């Protein structure tokens, strides 16, 4: 019989619950870390925040209206732009 939780048990729950269990941090600390990460991405227009959101109609560099989430359409628009921009460059042949 095992006395410690296994990796499989941690992966069954939501990501936030697994992170909280692994980090040993209270829920409010994880909320603050997530808010800070989203604010940094928004401020510098990284990732999906470089695109306007087609779902909630906010411009690039603004947070989605849904708290603590980025709409799927915004992520897909960002991935499509990254894919289009990658097609125009030749592969790197540096030694």
C-alpha atoms as an extended CHARMM CRD file, in Angstrom:
* protein
*
        95  EXT
         1         1  UNK       CA              0.0000000000        0.0000000000        0.0000000000  PROA      1               0.0000000000
         2         2  UNK       CA              1.2860000000        3.4690000000       -0.9250000000  PROA      2               0.0000000000
         3         3  UNK       CA              1.2830000000        6.2870000000        1.5890000000  PROA      3               0.0000000000
         4         4  UNK       CA              2.2450000000        9.0810000000       -0.8470000000  PROA      4               0.0000000000
         5         5  UNK       CA              0.1210000000       10.3680000000       -3.7350000000  PROA      5               0.0000000000
         6         6  UNK       CA              1.1350000000        9.1920000000       -7.1660000000  PROA      6               0.0000000000
         7         7  UNK       CA              1.6130000000       11.3020000000      -10.2680000000  PROA      7               0.0000000000
         8         8  UNK       CA             -1.5250000000        9.8330000000      -11.8120000000  PROA      8               0.0000000000
         9         9  UNK       CA             -3.6520000000       11.0970000000       -8.9200000000  PROA      9               0.0000000000
        10        10  UNK       CA             -2.2460000000       14.5970000000       -9.3310000000  PROA      10              0.0000000000
        11        11  UNK       CA             -2.9740000000       14.6590000000      -13.0590000000  PROA      11              0.0000000000
        12        12  UNK       CA             -6.6680000000       13.7880000000      -12.6330000000  PROA      12              0.0000000000
        13        13  UNK       CA             -7.6370000000       17.1040000000      -11.0140000000  PROA      13              0.0000000000
        14        14  UNK       CA             -7.6220000000       20.5810000000      -12.4920000000  PROA      14              0.0000000000
        15        15  UNK       CA             -4.2960000000       22.1880000000      -13.3140000000  PROA      15              0.0000000000
        16        16  UNK       CA             -4.6260000000       24.7720000000      -10.5420000000  PROA      16              0.0000000000
        17        17  UNK       CA             -5.2800000000       22.1060000000       -7.9240000000  PROA      17              0.0000000000
        18        18  UNK       CA             -2.2580000000       20.1060000000       -9.0700000000  PROA      18              0.0000000000
        19        19  UNK       CA             -0.0530000000       23.1960000000       -9.0390000000  PROA      19              0.0000000000
        20        20  UNK       CA             -1.2810000000       24.1810000000       -5.5910000000  PROA      20              0.0000000000
        21        21  UNK       CA             -0.5830000000       20.6880000000       -4.2710000000  PROA      21              0.0000000000
        22        22  UNK       CA              2.8590000000       20.5860000000       -5.8640000000  PROA      22              0.0000000000
        23        23  UNK       CA              3.8820000000       24.0730000000       -4.8210000000  PROA      23              0.0000000000
        24        24  UNK       CA              2.3010000000       23.9950000000       -1.3790000000  PROA      24              0.0000000000
        25        25  UNK       CA              0.9880000000       27.5280000000       -1.8860000000  PROA      25              0.0000000000
        26        26  UNK       CA             -2.4030000000       28.8370000000       -0.7960000000  PROA      26              0.0000000000
        27        27  UNK       CA             -5.0060000000       29.4310000000       -3.4960000000  PROA      27              0.0000000000
        28        28  UNK       CA             -4.7280000000       33.2240000000       -3.1900000000  PROA      28              0.0000000000
        29        29  UNK       CA             -0.9840000000       33.1220000000       -3.9370000000  PROA      29              0.0000000000
        30        30  UNK       CA             -1.5730000000       31.1600000000       -7.1410000000  PROA      30              0.0000000000
        31        31  UNK       CA             -4.3030000000       33.6050000000       -8.1690000000  PROA      31              0.0000000000
        32        32  UNK       CA             -1.9040000000       36.4980000000       -7.6810000000  PROA      32              0.0000000000
        33        33  UNK       CA              0.8140000000       34.7300000000       -9.7010000000  PROA      33              0.0000000000
        34        34  UNK       CA             -1.6030000000       34.0480000000      -12.5660000000  PROA      34              0.0000000000
        35        35  UNK       CA             -2.8540000000       37.6460000000      -12.5330000000  PROA      35              0.0000000000
        36        36  UNK       CA              0.7340000000       38.9170000000      -12.6500000000  PROA      36              0.0000000000
        37        37  UNK       CA              1.6020000000       36.6140000000      -15.5530000000  PROA      37              0.0000000000
        38        38  UNK       CA             -1.4280000000       37.7570000000      -17.5690000000  PROA      38              0.0000000000
        39        39  UNK       CA             -0.6850000000       41.4060000000      -16.8040000000  PROA      39              0.0000000000
        40        40  UNK       CA              2.9240000000       41.0080000000      -17.9820000000  PROA      40              0.0000000000
        41        41  UNK       CA              1.8240000000       39.2920000000      -21.2110000000  PROA      41              0.0000000000
        42        42  UNK       CA             -0.8010000000       41.9870000000      -21.7830000000  PROA      42              0.0000000000
        43        43  UNK       CA              1.5800000000       44.8640000000      -21.1440000000  PROA      43              0.0000000000
        44        44  UNK       CA              4.2460000000       43.6030000000      -23.5490000000  PROA      44              0.0000000000
        45        45  UNK       CA              1.7600000000       42.0520000000      -26.0280000000  PROA      45              0.0000000000
        46        46  UNK       CA              3.2160000000       38.5580000000      -25.8010000000  PROA      46              0.0000000000
        47        47  UNK       CA              1.4980000000       35.4570000000      -27.1020000000  PROA      47              0.0000000000
        48        48  UNK       CA             -2.2270000000       35.6840000000      -27.6740000000  PROA      48              0.0000000000
        49        49  UNK       CA             -2.3060000000       39.2250000000      -26.2750000000  PROA      49              0.0000000000
        50        50  UNK       CA             -0.6290000000       40.4150000000      -29.4910000000  PROA      50              0.0000000000
        51        51  UNK       CA             -3.9150000000       39.7300000000      -31.3050000000  PROA      51              0.0000000000
        52        52  UNK       CA             -7.3160000000       41.4030000000      -30.9030000000  PROA      52              0.0000000000
        53        53  UNK       CA             -9.9130000000       39.0520000000      -29.4310000000  PROA      53              0.0000000000
        54        54  UNK       CA            -12.6570000000       38.1410000000      -31.9270000000  PROA      54              0.0000000000
        55        55  UNK       CA            -14.8830000000       36.7860000000      -29.1240000000  PROA      55              0.0000000000
        56        56  UNK       CA            -15.0960000000       39.7490000000      -26.7250000000  PROA      56              0.0000000000
        57        57  UNK       CA            -13.9340000000       42.4240000000      -29.2110000000  PROA      57              0.0000000000
        58        58  UNK       CA            -11.0500000000       43.8380000000      -27.1340000000  PROA      58              0.0000000000
        59        59  UNK       CA             -8.0420000000       45.2460000000      -28.9390000000  PROA      59              0.0000000000
        60        60  UNK       CA             -4.5470000000       43.7800000000      -28.9120000000  PROA      60              0.0000000000
        61        61  UNK       CA             -2.7670000000       44.3470000000      -25.6260000000  PROA      61              0.0000000000
        62        62  UNK       CA             -5.9770000000       44.1860000000      -23.5720000000  PROA      62              0.0000000000
        63        63  UNK       CA             -7.1950000000       41.4210000000      -21.2790000000  PROA      63              0.0000000000
        64        64  UNK       CA            -10.2020000000       39.3690000000      -22.3770000000  PROA      64              0.0000000000
        65        65  UNK       CA            -13.4410000000       40.2200000000      -20.6120000000  PROA      65              0.0000000000
        66        66  UNK       CA            -13.5530000000       36.7250000000      -19.1060000000  PROA      66              0.0000000000
        67        67  UNK       CA            -11.5020000000       36.8220000000      -15.9140000000  PROA      67              0.0000000000
        68        68  UNK       CA             -8.4070000000       34.6090000000      -15.9210000000  PROA      68              0.0000000000
        69        69  UNK       CA             -8.8510000000       33.1630000000      -19.3800000000  PROA      69              0.0000000000
        70        70  UNK       CA             -7.8600000000       33.8510000000      -22.9390000000  PROA      70              0.0000000000
        71        71  UNK       CA            -10.5690000000       32.9990000000      -25.4350000000  PROA      71              0.0000000000
        72        72  UNK       CA             -9.8270000000       30.0730000000      -27.7500000000  PROA      72              0.0000000000
        73        73  UNK       CA            -10.4440000000       32.1940000000      -30.8550000000  PROA      73              0.0000000000
        74        74  UNK       CA             -7.7220000000       34.6050000000      -29.7300000000  PROA      74              0.0000000000
        75        75  UNK       CA             -5.2370000000       31.7790000000      -29.1890000000  PROA      75              0.0000000000
        76        76  UNK       CA             -6.0870000000       30.3100000000      -32.5970000000  PROA      76              0.0000000000
        77        77  UNK       CA             -5.5980000000       33.7000000000      -34.2920000000  PROA      77              0.0000000000
        78        78  UNK       CA             -2.1850000000       34.0000000000      -32.6600000000  PROA      78              0.0000000000
        79        79  UNK       CA             -1.1690000000       30.4840000000      -33.7250000000  PROA      79              0.0000000000
        80        80  UNK       CA             -2.3210000000       31.1560000000      -37.2930000000  PROA      80              0.0000000000
        81        81  UNK       CA             -0.2780000000       34.3700000000      -37.4670000000  PROA      81              0.0000000000
        82        82  UNK       CA              2.8180000000       32.6380000000      -36.1030000000  PROA      82              0.0000000000
        83        83  UNK       CA              2.4010000000       29.8060000000      -38.6270000000  PROA      83              0.0000000000
        84        84  UNK       CA              1.9940000000       32.2700000000      -41.5290000000  PROA      84              0.0000000000
        85        85  UNK       CA              5.0600000000       34.2660000000      -40.5070000000  PROA      85              0.0000000000
        86        86  UNK       CA              7.2000000000       31.1200000000      -40.1470000000  PROA      86              0.0000000000
        87        87  UNK       CA              6.5170000000       30.0290000000      -43.7330000000  PROA      87              0.0000000000
        88        88  UNK       CA              8.3090000000       32.9740000000      -45.3590000000  PROA      88              0.0000000000
        89        89  UNK       CA             11.7620000000       32.4070000000      -43.9150000000  PROA      89              0.0000000000
        90        90  UNK       CA             14.4060000000       29.9720000000      -45.1970000000  PROA      90              0.0000000000
        91        91  UNK       CA             15.7620000000       27.4860000000      -42.6550000000  PROA      91              0.0000000000
        92        92  UNK       CA             18.7560000000       28.5970000000      -40.6130000000  PROA      92              0.0000000000
        93        93  UNK       CA             22.0430000000       27.1030000000      -41.8530000000  PROA      93              0.0000000000
        94        94  UNK       CA             24.3960000000       28.7210000000      -39.3400000000  PROA      94              0.0000000000
        95        95  UNK       CA             27.3720000000       26.5560000000      -38.3060000000  PROA      95              0.0000000000
